[in-house]
mmCIF file of C-alpha atoms in Angstrom:
data_model
loop_
_atom_site.group_PDB
_atom_site.id
_atom_site.type_symbol
_atom_site.label_atom_id
_atom_site.label_comp_id
_atom_site.label_asym_id
_atom_site.label_seq_id
_atom_site.Cartn_x
_atom_site.Cartn_y
_atom_site.Cartn_z
ATOM 1 C CA MET Z 1297 0.343 -0.183 -0.041
ATOM 2 C CA ALA Z 1298 1.377 3.600 -1.043
ATOM 3 C CA THR Z 1299 2.060 5.842 1.867
ATOM 4 C CA ARG Z 1300 0.245 8.934 1.790
ATOM 5 C CA THR Z 1301 1.982 12.099 1.865
ATOM 6 C CA THR Z 1302 0.660 15.360 3.752
ATOM 7 C CA THR Z 1303 2.443 17.644 0.849
ATOM 8 C CA THR Z 1304 0.252 20.110 -1.012
ATOM 9 C CA SER Z 1305 0.527 20.791 -4.769
ATOM 10 C CA ARG Z 1306 -0.115 24.402 -5.885
ATOM 11 C CA MET Z 1307 -2.958 23.867 -8.356
ATOM 12 C CA PRO Z 1308 -4.255 27.152 -10.595
ATOM 13 C CA ALA Z 1309 -7.498 28.552 -9.781
ATOM 14 C CA PRO Z 1310 -10.017 27.112 -12.376
ATOM 15 C CA ARG Z 1311 -11.173 29.942 -14.680
ATOM 16 C CA ALA Z 1312 -15.115 29.823 -15.724
ATOM 17 C CA PRO Z 1313 -15.625 29.603 -19.581
ATOM 18 C CA SER Z 1314 -16.783 32.433 -20.967
ATOM 19 C CA ALA Z 1315 -17.644 34.116 -24.483
ATOM 20 C CA ASP Z 1316 -15.561 37.079 -23.768
ATOM 21 C CA GLN Z 1317 -12.422 34.713 -23.891
ATOM 22 C CA PRO Z 1318 -11.374 34.117 -27.586
ATOM 23 C CA ASP Z 1319 -12.163 31.026 -29.327
ATOM 24 C CA ALA Z 1320 -15.271 29.840 -27.552
ATOM 25 C CA ASP Z 1321 -16.052 27.975 -30.591
ATOM 26 C CA PHE Z 1322 -19.216 26.152 -28.895
ATOM 27 C CA SER Z 1323 -22.093 25.699 -30.817
ATOM 28 C CA PHE Z 1324 -25.640 24.780 -29.608
ATOM 29 C CA GLU Z 1325 -25.520 21.900 -31.779
ATOM 30 C CA GLU Z 1326 -22.516 20.343 -29.815
ATOM 31 C CA LEU Z 1327 -24.583 20.557 -26.809
ATOM 32 C CA VAL Z 1328 -27.392 18.509 -28.479
ATOM 33 C CA VAL Z 1329 -24.883 15.948 -29.548
ATOM 34 C CA ALA Z 1330 -23.440 15.684 -25.984
ATOM 35 C CA TYR Z 1331 -27.100 15.450 -24.828
ATOM 36 C CA PHE Z 1332 -27.907 12.499 -26.931
ATOM 37 C CA ASP Z 1333 -24.642 10.899 -26.078
ATOM 38 C CA CYS Z 1334 -25.421 11.204 -22.360
ATOM 39 C CA ARG Z 1335 -28.811 9.799 -22.793
ATOM 40 C CA ARG Z 1336 -27.935 6.658 -24.507
ATOM 41 C CA HIS Z 1337 -26.973 5.247 -20.963
ATOM 42 C CA LYS Z 1338 -28.705 7.457 -18.446
ATOM 43 C CA ARG Z 1339 -32.093 8.342 -19.434
ATOM 44 C CA ASN Z 1340 -33.986 6.829 -17.111
ATOM 45 C CA THR Z 1341 -32.215 8.349 -14.050
ATOM 46 C CA PRO Z 1342 -34.175 10.573 -11.958
ATOM 47 C CA SER Z 1343 -32.090 13.315 -13.010
ATOM 48 C CA ALA Z 1344 -32.410 12.566 -16.436
ATOM 49 C CA LEU Z 1345 -36.131 12.572 -16.173
ATOM 50 C CA VAL Z 1346 -36.265 15.842 -14.547
ATOM 51 C CA PHE Z 1347 -34.349 17.481 -16.929
ATOM 52 C CA GLU Z 1348 -36.213 16.139 -20.048
ATOM 53 C CA GLN Z 1349 -39.543 17.567 -18.513
ATOM 54 C CA ASP Z 1350 -38.636 20.723 -20.088
ATOM 55 C CA LEU Z 1351 -35.976 19.662 -22.502
ATOM 56 C CA GLU Z 1352 -35.680 22.674 -24.954
ATOM 57 C CA ARG Z 1353 -35.471 25.210 -22.009
ATOM 58 C CA ASN Z 1354 -33.170 23.106 -20.034
ATOM 59 C CA LEU Z 1355 -30.836 22.813 -23.100
ATOM 60 C CA ILE Z 1356 -30.725 26.336 -23.850
ATOM 61 C CA GLN Z 1357 -30.337 27.489 -20.204
ATOM 62 C CA LEU Z 1358 -27.253 25.137 -19.508
ATOM 63 C CA TYR Z 1359 -25.747 26.596 -23.058
ATOM 64 C CA ASP Z 1360 -26.298 29.992 -22.105
ATOM 65 C CA GLU Z 1361 -24.641 29.132 -18.565
ATOM 66 C CA LEU Z 1362 -21.640 27.596 -20.503
ATOM 67 C CA ILE Z 1363 -21.206 30.807 -22.857
ATOM 68 C CA ASP Z 1364 -21.698 33.430 -20.006
ATOM 69 C CA GLY Z 1365 -19.594 31.721 -17.670
ATOM 70 C CA SER Z 1366 -21.807 31.064 -15.027
ATOM 71 C CA TYR Z 1367 -21.959 27.214 -15.422
ATOM 72 C CA LYS Z 1368 -21.128 25.630 -12.156
ATOM 73 C CA PRO Z 1369 -21.428 21.965 -11.417
ATOM 74 C CA GLY Z 1370 -24.720 20.669 -9.190
ATOM 75 C CA THR Z 1371 -25.258 18.275 -6.523
ATOM 76 C CA SER Z 1372 -23.400 14.843 -7.208
ATOM 77 C CA VAL Z 1373 -24.596 11.541 -5.863
ATOM 78 C CA CYS Z 1374 -22.520 9.200 -3.814
ATOM 79 C CA PHE Z 1375 -23.649 5.484 -3.505
ATOM 80 C CA ILE Z 1376 -21.584 2.191 -2.560
ATOM 81 C CA VAL Z 1377 -21.102 -0.774 -5.044
ATOM 82 C CA THR Z 1378 -20.208 -3.933 -3.426
ATOM 83 C CA ARG Z 1379 -19.394 -6.152 -6.713
ATOM 84 C CA PRO Z 1380 -16.840 -7.489 -7.552
ATOM 85 C CA LYS Z 1381 -15.512 -5.344 -4.494
ATOM 86 C CA PRO Z 1382 -16.797 -2.614 -2.472
ATOM 87 C CA ARG Z 1383 -16.138 1.003 -3.634
ATOM 88 C CA GLU Z 1384 -17.371 4.852 -3.728
ATOM 89 C CA VAL Z 1385 -18.889 5.762 -6.579
ATOM 90 C CA TRP Z 1386 -19.599 9.388 -7.483
ATOM 91 C CA ALA Z 1387 -22.475 10.265 -9.990
ATOM 92 C CA ALA Z 1388 -22.577 13.757 -11.342
ATOM 93 C CA ASP Z 1389 -25.978 15.374 -11.838
ATOM 94 C CA PHE Z 1390 -27.473 14.787 -15.596
ATOM 95 C CA PRO Z 1391 -26.545 18.305 -16.564
ATOM 96 C CA ASP Z 1392 -23.203 17.813 -15.695
ATOM 97 C CA ARG Z 1393 -22.815 14.624 -17.399
ATOM 98 C CA ILE Z 1394 -23.646 16.592 -20.510
ATOM 99 C CA VAL Z 1395 -20.876 18.887 -20.250
ATOM 100 C CA HIS Z 1396 -18.383 16.231 -19.541
ATOM 101 C CA HIS Z 1397 -19.539 14.698 -22.993
ATOM 102 C CA VAL Z 1398 -19.158 18.373 -24.464
ATOM 103 C CA LEU Z 1399 -15.605 18.614 -23.431
ATOM 104 C CA TYR Z 1400 -14.970 14.762 -24.162
ATOM 105 C CA ASN Z 1401 -16.560 15.208 -27.839
ATOM 106 C CA HIS Z 1402 -14.398 18.364 -28.383
ATOM 107 C CA VAL Z 1403 -10.700 17.482 -27.140
ATOM 108 C CA ALA Z 1404 -10.670 13.713 -26.874
ATOM 109 C CA PRO Z 1405 -9.637 13.213 -30.475
ATOM 110 C CA ARG Z 1406 -6.916 15.437 -30.226
ATOM 111 C CA PHE Z 1407 -5.493 13.183 -27.510
ATOM 112 C CA TYR Z 1408 -6.446 10.003 -28.875
ATOM 113 C CA ALA Z 1409 -3.936 10.795 -31.910
ATOM 114 C CA SER Z 1410 -1.148 10.804 -29.934
ATOM 115 C CA PHE Z 1411 -1.912 7.499 -27.596
ATOM 116 C CA ILE Z 1412 0.083 4.217 -28.283
ATOM 117 C CA PRO Z 1413 -2.199 1.596 -29.754
ATOM 118 C CA ASP Z 1414 -1.709 -0.420 -26.431
ATOM 119 C CA THR Z 1415 -3.788 2.314 -24.131
ATOM 120 C CA CYS Z 1416 -7.033 0.770 -23.666
ATOM 121 C CA ALA Z 1417 -10.370 1.602 -21.854
ATOM 122 C CA CYS Z 1418 -12.706 4.857 -22.437
ATOM 123 C CA ILE Z 1419 -11.490 4.584 -26.146
ATOM 124 C CA PRO Z 1420 -14.191 3.667 -28.790
ATOM 125 C CA GLY Z 1421 -13.048 0.156 -29.980
ATOM 126 C CA ARG Z 1422 -10.541 -0.574 -27.222
ATOM 127 C CA GLY Z 1423 -12.744 -2.330 -24.453
ATOM 128 C CA THR Z 1424 -12.166 -5.568 -22.480
ATOM 129 C CA LEU Z 1425 -12.084 -7.715 -25.544
ATOM 130 C CA TYR Z 1426 -9.653 -5.789 -27.422
ATOM 131 C CA ALA Z 1427 -7.349 -5.594 -24.751
ATOM 132 C CA ALA Z 1428 -7.541 -9.124 -24.219
ATOM 133 C CA GLY Z 1429 -7.051 -10.048 -27.736
ATOM 134 C CA ARG Z 1430 -4.116 -7.791 -28.160
ATOM 135 C CA LEU Z 1431 -2.316 -9.071 -25.184
ATOM 136 C CA GLU Z 1432 -2.711 -12.593 -26.518
ATOM 137 C CA ALA Z 1433 -1.332 -11.725 -29.988
ATOM 138 C CA LYS Z 1434 1.413 -10.200 -28.030
ATOM 139 C CA VAL Z 1435 2.476 -13.341 -26.230
ATOM 140 C CA ARG Z 1436 1.979 -15.609 -29.310
ATOM 141 C CA SER Z 1437 4.091 -13.152 -31.045
ATOM 142 C CA ILE Z 1438 7.189 -12.994 -28.581
ATOM 143 C CA SER Z 1439 6.809 -17.038 -27.645
ATOM 144 C CA GLN Z 1440 6.356 -17.762 -31.330
ATOM 145 C CA ASN Z 1441 3.190 -19.392 -30.782
ATOM 146 C CA TRP Z 1442 3.725 -20.635 -27.350
ATOM 147 C CA SER Z 1443 7.153 -22.522 -28.380
ATOM 148 C CA LYS Z 1444 9.524 -20.293 -26.401
ATOM 149 C CA PRO Z 1445 9.529 -19.345 -22.720
ATOM 150 C CA VAL Z 1446 8.519 -15.943 -22.151
ATOM 151 C CA TRP Z 1447 7.892 -13.829 -18.621
ATOM 152 C CA TYR Z 1448 5.407 -11.186 -17.813
ATOM 153 C CA LEU Z 1449 5.555 -8.169 -15.474
ATOM 154 C CA LYS Z 1450 2.137 -7.272 -14.353
ATOM 155 C CA CYS Z 1451 1.721 -4.203 -12.166
ATOM 156 C CA ASP Z 1452 -1.276 -2.308 -10.760
ATOM 157 C CA LEU Z 1453 -1.303 1.344 -9.394
ATOM 158 C CA ALA Z 1454 -1.620 1.910 -5.952
ATOM 159 C CA ASN Z 1455 -5.120 3.821 -4.972
ATOM 160 C CA PHE Z 1456 -5.453 5.012 -8.231
ATOM 161 C CA PHE Z 1457 -8.576 7.613 -9.086
ATOM 162 C CA VAL Z 1458 -8.228 9.056 -5.435
ATOM 163 C CA ALA Z 1459 -4.597 9.354 -5.982
ATOM 164 C CA ILE Z 1460 -4.519 11.248 -9.118
ATOM 165 C CA ASP Z 1461 -2.554 14.344 -8.711
ATOM 166 C CA LYS Z 1462 -4.783 16.934 -10.090
ATOM 167 C CA ALA Z 1463 -1.642 19.881 -10.838
ATOM 168 C CA VAL Z 1464 -0.173 16.933 -12.674
ATOM 169 C CA LEU Z 1465 -3.045 16.527 -14.704
ATOM 170 C CA HIS Z 1466 -3.696 20.122 -15.342
ATOM 171 C CA GLY Z 1467 -0.455 20.428 -16.872
ATOM 172 C CA GLN Z 1468 -1.035 17.795 -19.277
ATOM 173 C CA LEU Z 1469 -4.425 18.982 -20.268
ATOM 174 C CA ALA Z 1470 -3.192 22.466 -20.994
ATOM 175 C CA ALA Z 1471 -0.579 21.313 -23.457
ATOM 176 C CA ARG Z 1472 -3.069 20.202 -25.636
ATOM 177 C CA ILE Z 1473 -6.057 22.397 -24.921
ATOM 178 C CA THR Z 1474 -4.733 25.405 -26.189
ATOM 179 C CA GLU Z 1475 -8.082 27.206 -26.788
ATOM 180 C CA PRO Z 1476 -8.886 29.445 -23.634
ATOM 181 C CA TRP Z 1477 -12.769 28.664 -23.560
ATOM 182 C CA TRP Z 1478 -12.236 25.138 -23.947
ATOM 183 C CA LEU Z 1479 -9.178 24.852 -21.241
ATOM 184 C CA ALA Z 1480 -11.302 26.905 -18.599
ATOM 185 C CA LEU Z 1481 -14.082 24.102 -18.883
ATOM 186 C CA ALA Z 1482 -11.615 21.631 -18.596
ATOM 187 C CA GLU Z 1483 -10.555 23.107 -15.194
ATOM 188 C CA THR Z 1484 -14.003 23.610 -13.971
ATOM 189 C CA ILE Z 1485 -14.838 20.056 -14.728
ATOM 190 C CA LEU Z 1486 -11.251 19.150 -13.158
ATOM 191 C CA PHE Z 1487 -11.134 21.243 -9.850
ATOM 192 C CA HIS Z 1488 -14.578 20.741 -8.846
ATOM 193 C CA ASP Z 1489 -14.880 19.086 -5.734
ATOM 194 C CA PRO Z 1490 -18.125 16.804 -5.177
ATOM 195 C CA ARG Z 1491 -17.428 16.392 -1.655
ATOM 196 C CA GLU Z 1492 -18.792 20.003 -1.244
ATOM 197 C CA ASN Z 1493 -21.991 19.285 -2.346
ATOM 198 C CA PHE Z 1494 -23.306 15.595 -2.984
ATOM 199 C CA GLU Z 1495 -26.243 13.543 -1.679
ATOM 200 C CA LEU Z 1496 -25.263 9.910 -0.175
ATOM 201 C CA ARG Z 1497 -27.934 7.317 -1.570
ATOM 202 C CA GLY Z 1498 -28.146 3.744 -0.080
ATOM 203 C CA ALA Z 1499 -27.470 2.380 3.494
ATOM 204 C CA PRO Z 1500 -24.739 4.746 5.236
ATOM 205 C CA GLU Z 1501 -23.369 1.276 6.854
ATOM 206 C CA LEU Z 1502 -22.157 0.505 3.383
ATOM 207 C CA LEU Z 1503 -19.339 3.187 3.851
ATOM 208 C CA ALA Z 1504 -17.572 1.314 6.330
ATOM 209 C CA LEU Z 1505 -16.981 -1.665 3.756
ATOM 210 C CA VAL Z 1506 -14.675 0.804 1.582
ATOM 211 C CA PRO Z 1507 -10.950 0.740 2.570
ATOM 212 C CA ALA Z 1508 -10.401 4.243 4.383
ATOM 213 C CA HIS Z 1509 -7.608 5.014 1.718
ATOM 214 C CA LYS Z 1510 -9.870 4.162 -1.048
ATOM 215 C CA ARG Z 1511 -12.334 6.985 -0.342
ATOM 216 C CA LEU Z 1512 -12.157 10.301 -1.929
ATOM 217 C CA ALA Z 1513 -13.115 11.890 1.319
ATOM 218 C CA ASN Z 1514 -10.047 10.831 2.962
ATOM 219 C CA HIS Z 1515 -7.486 12.479 0.114
ATOM 220 C CA PRO Z 1516 -6.309 16.447 -0.013
ATOM 221 C CA ALA Z 1517 -8.386 18.277 -2.400
ATOM 222 C CA HIS Z 1518 -5.607 18.407 -4.936
ATOM 223 C CA ARG Z 1519 -5.524 14.589 -5.126
ATOM 224 C CA GLY Z 1520 -8.308 12.364 -6.791
ATOM 225 C CA LEU Z 1521 -11.055 11.939 -9.555
ATOM 226 C CA PRO Z 1522 -14.534 10.826 -8.789
ATOM 227 C CA ILE Z 1523 -15.007 7.450 -10.077
ATOM 228 C CA GLY Z 1524 -18.199 7.029 -12.227
ATOM 229 C CA ASN Z 1525 -17.947 10.096 -14.445
ATOM 230 C CA LEU Z 1526 -16.821 10.019 -18.235
ATOM 231 C CA SER Z 1527 -14.689 12.978 -17.583
ATOM 232 C CA SER Z 1528 -12.690 10.907 -15.162
ATOM 233 C CA GLN Z 1529 -12.133 7.907 -17.403
ATOM 234 C CA PHE Z 1530 -10.916 10.147 -19.846
ATOM 235 C CA PHE Z 1531 -8.625 12.190 -17.693
ATOM 236 C CA ALA Z 1532 -7.170 8.904 -16.209
ATOM 237 C CA ASN Z 1533 -6.130 8.001 -19.695
ATOM 238 C CA VAL Z 1534 -4.511 11.407 -20.304
ATOM 239 C CA TYR Z 1535 -2.648 10.964 -17.006
ATOM 240 C CA LEU Z 1536 -1.058 7.762 -17.595
ATOM 241 C CA ASP Z 1537 -0.251 8.276 -21.156
ATOM 242 C CA ALA Z 1538 3.025 9.884 -19.758
ATOM 243 C CA LEU Z 1539 3.671 6.302 -18.309
ATOM 244 C CA ASP Z 1540 2.739 4.698 -21.775
ATOM 245 C CA GLN Z 1541 5.355 6.942 -23.682
ATOM 246 C CA HIS Z 1542 8.138 6.510 -20.978
ATOM 247 C CA VAL Z 1543 7.673 2.574 -20.895
ATOM 248 C CA LYS Z 1544 7.645 2.637 -24.798
ATOM 249 C CA HIS Z 1545 10.291 5.049 -25.578
ATOM 250 C CA ARG Z 1546 12.515 5.000 -22.630
ATOM 251 C CA VAL Z 1547 12.304 1.723 -21.077
ATOM 252 C CA ARG Z 1548 11.894 0.203 -24.890
ATOM 253 C CA ALA Z 1549 9.580 -2.440 -23.862
ATOM 254 C CA GLN Z 1550 8.313 -3.769 -27.144
ATOM 255 C CA HIS Z 1551 5.511 -5.619 -25.644
ATOM 256 C CA TYR Z 1552 3.352 -3.431 -23.334
ATOM 257 C CA ILE Z 1553 -0.468 -3.159 -22.901
ATOM 258 C CA ARG Z 1554 -2.390 -0.838 -20.365
ATOM 259 C CA TYR Z 1555 -5.990 -0.935 -19.140
ATOM 260 C CA VAL Z 1556 -6.941 1.848 -17.091
ATOM 261 C CA ASP Z 1557 -4.500 1.208 -14.119
ATOM 262 C CA ASP Z 1558 -3.224 -2.475 -14.904
ATOM 263 C CA PHE Z 1559 -0.612 -2.826 -17.156
ATOM 264 C CA VAL Z 1560 1.618 -5.796 -18.437
ATOM 265 C CA LEU Z 1561 4.772 -6.098 -20.186
ATOM 266 C CA LEU Z 1562 6.349 -9.079 -21.852
ATOM 267 C CA HIS Z 1563 10.073 -10.179 -22.318
ATOM 268 C CA GLU Z 1564 12.220 -13.258 -22.643
ATOM 269 C CA SER Z 1565 14.369 -12.303 -19.803
ATOM 270 C CA PRO Z 1566 13.018 -11.940 -16.185
ATOM 271 C CA GLN Z 1567 15.935 -9.835 -15.221
ATOM 272 C CA TRP Z 1568 15.053 -7.421 -18.119
ATOM 273 C CA LEU Z 1569 11.679 -6.958 -16.564
ATOM 274 C CA ASN Z 1570 12.955 -6.505 -12.952
ATOM 275 C CA ALA Z 1571 15.324 -3.879 -14.281
ATOM 276 C CA ALA Z 1572 11.959 -2.248 -16.123
ATOM 277 C CA LEU Z 1573 10.091 -2.456 -12.618
ATOM 278 C CA THR Z 1574 12.695 -0.685 -10.923
ATOM 279 C CA ASP Z 1575 12.747 2.241 -13.815
ATOM 280 C CA ILE Z 1576 8.911 2.411 -13.459
ATOM 281 C CA ASN Z 1577 9.028 2.580 -9.815
ATOM 282 C CA THR Z 1578 11.260 5.650 -10.262
ATOM 283 C CA PHE Z 1579 9.441 7.349 -12.787
ATOM 284 C CA LEU Z 1580 5.954 6.988 -11.209
ATOM 285 C CA PRO Z 1581 6.496 8.967 -8.098
ATOM 286 C CA GLY Z 1582 9.162 11.446 -9.771
ATOM 287 C CA VAL Z 1583 6.959 12.281 -12.311
ATOM 288 C CA LEU Z 1584 3.121 11.494 -11.711
ATOM 289 C CA HIS Z 1585 3.336 11.548 -7.814
ATOM 290 C CA ALA Z 1586 2.195 8.053 -8.044
ATOM 291 C CA ASN Z 1587 3.021 4.702 -6.798
ATOM 292 C CA LEU Z 1588 2.491 1.001 -7.545
ATOM 293 C CA ASN Z 1589 0.509 -1.318 -5.509
ATOM 294 C CA PRO Z 1590 3.441 -3.943 -4.372
ATOM 295 C CA THR Z 1591 0.896 -6.433 -3.380
ATOM 296 C CA LYS Z 1592 -0.392 -6.907 -6.975
ATOM 297 C CA THR Z 1593 2.925 -6.730 -8.778
ATOM 298 C CA ILE Z 1594 3.276 -9.975 -10.335
ATOM 299 C CA LEU Z 1595 6.625 -11.652 -12.392
ATOM 300 C CA GLN Z 1596 5.924 -15.064 -13.343
ATOM 301 C CA PRO Z 1597 6.369 -17.156 -16.593
ATOM 302 C CA VAL Z 1598 3.234 -16.554 -19.123
ATOM 303 C CA ALA Z 1599 2.831 -20.552 -19.556
ATOM 304 C CA ARG Z 1600 1.128 -20.074 -15.717
ATOM 305 C CA GLY Z 1601 -1.433 -17.763 -17.320
ATOM 306 C CA ILE Z 1602 -2.091 -14.053 -17.496
ATOM 307 C CA ASP Z 1603 -5.081 -12.814 -15.385
ATOM 308 C CA PHE Z 1604 -5.798 -9.419 -17.215
ATOM 309 C CA VAL Z 1605 -9.302 -7.795 -17.996
ATOM 310 C CA GLY Z 1606 -11.339 -10.305 -16.626
ATOM 311 C CA HIS Z 1607 -9.568 -13.115 -18.464
ATOM 312 C CA VAL Z 1608 -7.064 -15.728 -18.175
ATOM 313 C CA ILE Z 1609 -4.663 -16.171 -21.098
ATOM 314 C CA LYS Z 1610 -2.926 -19.316 -21.245
ATOM 315 C CA PRO Z 1611 -1.114 -21.549 -23.650
ATOM 316 C CA TRP Z 1612 -3.767 -22.174 -26.774
ATOM 317 C CA ASN Z 1613 -6.647 -21.171 -24.136
ATOM 318 C CA THR Z 1614 -8.247 -17.875 -22.978
ATOM 319 C CA ARG Z 1615 -10.786 -18.327 -20.581
ATOM 320 C CA THR Z 1616 -12.887 -15.852 -18.508
ATOM 321 C CA ARG Z 1617 -11.648 -15.733 -14.819
ATOM 322 C CA ARG Z 1618 -12.882 -18.559 -12.649
ATOM 323 C CA ARG Z 1619 -14.053 -16.352 -9.909
ATOM 324 C CA THR Z 1620 -15.952 -13.970 -12.639
ATOM 325 C CA VAL Z 1621 -18.080 -17.390 -13.788
ATOM 326 C CA ARG Z 1622 -18.624 -18.561 -10.190
ATOM 327 C CA GLN Z 1623 -19.857 -14.962 -9.339
ATOM 328 C CA ALA Z 1624 -22.181 -14.720 -12.244
ATOM 329 C CA VAL Z 1625 -23.908 -17.948 -11.620
ATOM 330 C CA ASN Z 1626 -24.571 -17.373 -7.988
ATOM 331 C CA ARG Z 1627 -25.536 -13.660 -8.896
ATOM 332 C CA VAL Z 1628 -28.202 -15.165 -11.074
ATOM 333 C CA LEU Z 1629 -29.376 -17.763 -8.629
ATOM 334 C CA ARG Z 1630 -30.037 -15.374 -5.545
ATOM 335 C CA ILE Z 1631 -31.325 -12.156 -7.147
ATOM 336 C CA ASP Z 1632 -34.717 -11.172 -7.541
ATOM 337 C CA ALA Z 1633 -36.826 -12.293 -10.178
ATOM 338 C CA ASP Z 1634 -37.479 -9.256 -11.930
ATOM 339 C CA GLU Z 1635 -33.517 -8.861 -12.449
ATOM 340 C CA VAL Z 1636 -32.607 -12.346 -14.026
ATOM 341 C CA PHE Z 1637 -33.179 -11.195 -17.514
ATOM 342 C CA ALA Z 1638 -31.220 -8.112 -17.547
ATOM 343 C CA SER Z 1639 -28.303 -9.539 -15.227
ATOM 344 C CA ALA Z 1640 -28.002 -12.966 -17.155
ATOM 345 C CA ASN Z 1641 -27.734 -11.180 -20.656
ATOM 346 C CA SER Z 1642 -25.064 -8.966 -19.185
ATOM 347 C CA TYR Z 1643 -23.207 -11.836 -17.981
ATOM 348 C CA PHE Z 1644 -23.478 -13.747 -21.374
ATOM 349 C CA GLY Z 1645 -22.371 -10.532 -23.110
ATOM 350 C CA LEU Z 1646 -19.066 -10.824 -20.898
ATOM 351 C CA LEU Z 1647 -18.632 -14.683 -21.366
ATOM 352 C CA GLY Z 1648 -19.052 -14.490 -24.931
ATOM 353 C CA GLN Z 1649 -16.107 -12.227 -25.241
ATOM 354 C CA SER Z 1650 -13.968 -15.590 -24.575
ATOM 355 C CA LEU Z 1651 -13.520 -18.009 -27.469
ATOM 356 C CA SER Z 1652 -13.393 -20.946 -25.022
ATOM 357 C CA SER Z 1653 -16.456 -19.889 -23.252
ATOM 358 C CA ARG Z 1654 -19.095 -22.453 -24.083
ATOM 359 C CA SER Z 1655 -18.524 -24.723 -20.597
ATOM 360 C CA ASP Z 1656 -18.801 -21.394 -18.918
ATOM 361 C CA ARG Z 1657 -22.163 -20.130 -20.894
ATOM 362 C CA ALA Z 1658 -23.415 -23.594 -20.272
ATOM 363 C CA ALA Z 1659 -23.079 -23.323 -16.466
ATOM 364 C CA LEU Z 1660 -24.660 -19.743 -16.794
ATOM 365 C CA ALA Z 1661 -27.564 -21.252 -18.756
ATOM 366 C CA ARG Z 1662 -28.230 -23.998 -16.147
ATOM 367 C CA ALA Z 1663 -28.768 -21.350 -13.617
ATOM 368 C CA VAL Z 1664 -30.857 -19.209 -15.841
ATOM 369 C CA LEU Z 1665 -33.267 -22.356 -16.574
ATOM 370 C CA ARG Z 1666 -33.599 -22.965 -12.635
ATOM 371 C CA ARG Z 1667 -34.667 -19.447 -12.422
ATOM 372 C CA GLY Z 1668 -37.695 -20.207 -14.942
ATOM 373 C CA HIS Z 1669 -36.360 -18.222 -18.040
ATOM 374 C CA SER Z 1670 -35.341 -19.917 -21.337
ATOM 375 C CA VAL Z 1671 -31.994 -19.595 -22.970
ATOM 376 C CA ASN Z 1672 -31.527 -19.779 -26.881
ATOM 377 C CA GLY Z 1673 -29.328 -22.679 -28.533
ATOM 378 C CA GLY Z 1674 -26.451 -20.647 -28.832
ATOM 379 C CA LEU Z 1675 -25.974 -19.878 -25.351
ATOM 380 C CA THR Z 1676 -25.903 -16.368 -25.923
ATOM 381 C CA LYS Z 1677 -28.991 -14.713 -24.502
ATOM 382 C CA THR Z 1678 -32.019 -15.314 -22.138
ATOM 383 C CA TYR Z 1679 -35.731 -14.529 -22.806
ATOM 384 C CA ARG Z 1680 -38.038 -13.202 -20.305
ATOM 385 C CA ARG Z 1681 -40.442 -15.880 -18.631
ATOM 386 C CA PRO Z 1682 -44.165 -14.720 -19.536
ATOM 387 C CA SER Z 1683 -46.212 -13.317 -16.791
ATOM 388 C CA PRO Z 1684 -48.894 -15.421 -15.133
ATOM 389 C CA THR Z 1685 -51.318 -12.886 -16.927
ATOM 390 C CA GLN Z 1686 -49.470 -13.640 -20.453
ATOM 391 C CA GLN Z 1687 -49.445 -17.279 -19.911
ATOM 392 C CA LYS Z 1688 -53.460 -17.475 -19.174
ATOM 393 C CA ALA Z 1689 -53.640 -15.129 -22.375
ATOM 394 C CA ASP Z 1690 -51.583 -17.523 -24.591
ATOM 395 C CA HIS Z 1691 -54.039 -20.635 -23.282
ATOM 396 C CA VAL Z 1692 -57.225 -18.551 -24.265
#
């Protein structure tokens, strides 16, 4: 576990975006596009429903606030999720989520153009399936199709999201966002502290399940991004691009991949990987003010299997992590009846990402059938069980 420091970083005061600033090239059409992007996944949330009750008026008001510089983020919602492990999630208000999409849509492409191909997560087309497939291809390449012994180094950053140094991240954003209005908007989002205005939802006792060092409230104001926002996911990639570039161009790792804060290096020599680890352990605190989690650092032969993004990559076989399969089956067997359909289909989608998943999907299908639902022949999706009313109607 990384030691928490008490030193503070000097952060620039955030500036409100304003039409008085040059290059305020922001149109109402961009806001509408951001709204549709946002509603794709958040349409039925309470804040989204309230916003859409007077959609046109609220969009115009949000646009005016952004243009005249009066926009301020609203109330966030804090809640605890317990799977796969307890963690604190901060959900921005729906209008603020729209603003996150506004910034993301406008500036993300310029950052993505400089990211290495092995940066994954929160990038279109680079999800867990892309990451697992790319790592497997790298292993096959360096091992000459599993015919040569190869080692891997797997690392994880300590307390990643809550430990991100905002001053460092601000410098990275400012280096590429040169338009004053857009930089001011990025600063408004980056330096907003959701702890100053939030609503706690769910059972308060769940907070005790989250380790103290994993809670945003226990870190200084210049540290940490709220887990749960698009902006945080995007900012995290910007932050760790420095690590990616260092590993590729300074450490000269030919086989490297990162998904959020988990990354893997491959090499024929364990000594080379140990030297790379020493270099990374110097670079992270010196440049990003970050640290590795030593309890999650693994150096071993790839033949033992690489556990990465929910998959275990072994010679000639990539499977979904056993723990994930067990959790899927147990959850489908225990959840309320009205949750089975959505949950089971979500797990079928996850398990289907592995080419060797039929036995896993069969285990899930048996659990679904026990709950009274049906499953298609390909074991890729389930169907809703007819309601008693529908069953009676079918027999009329």
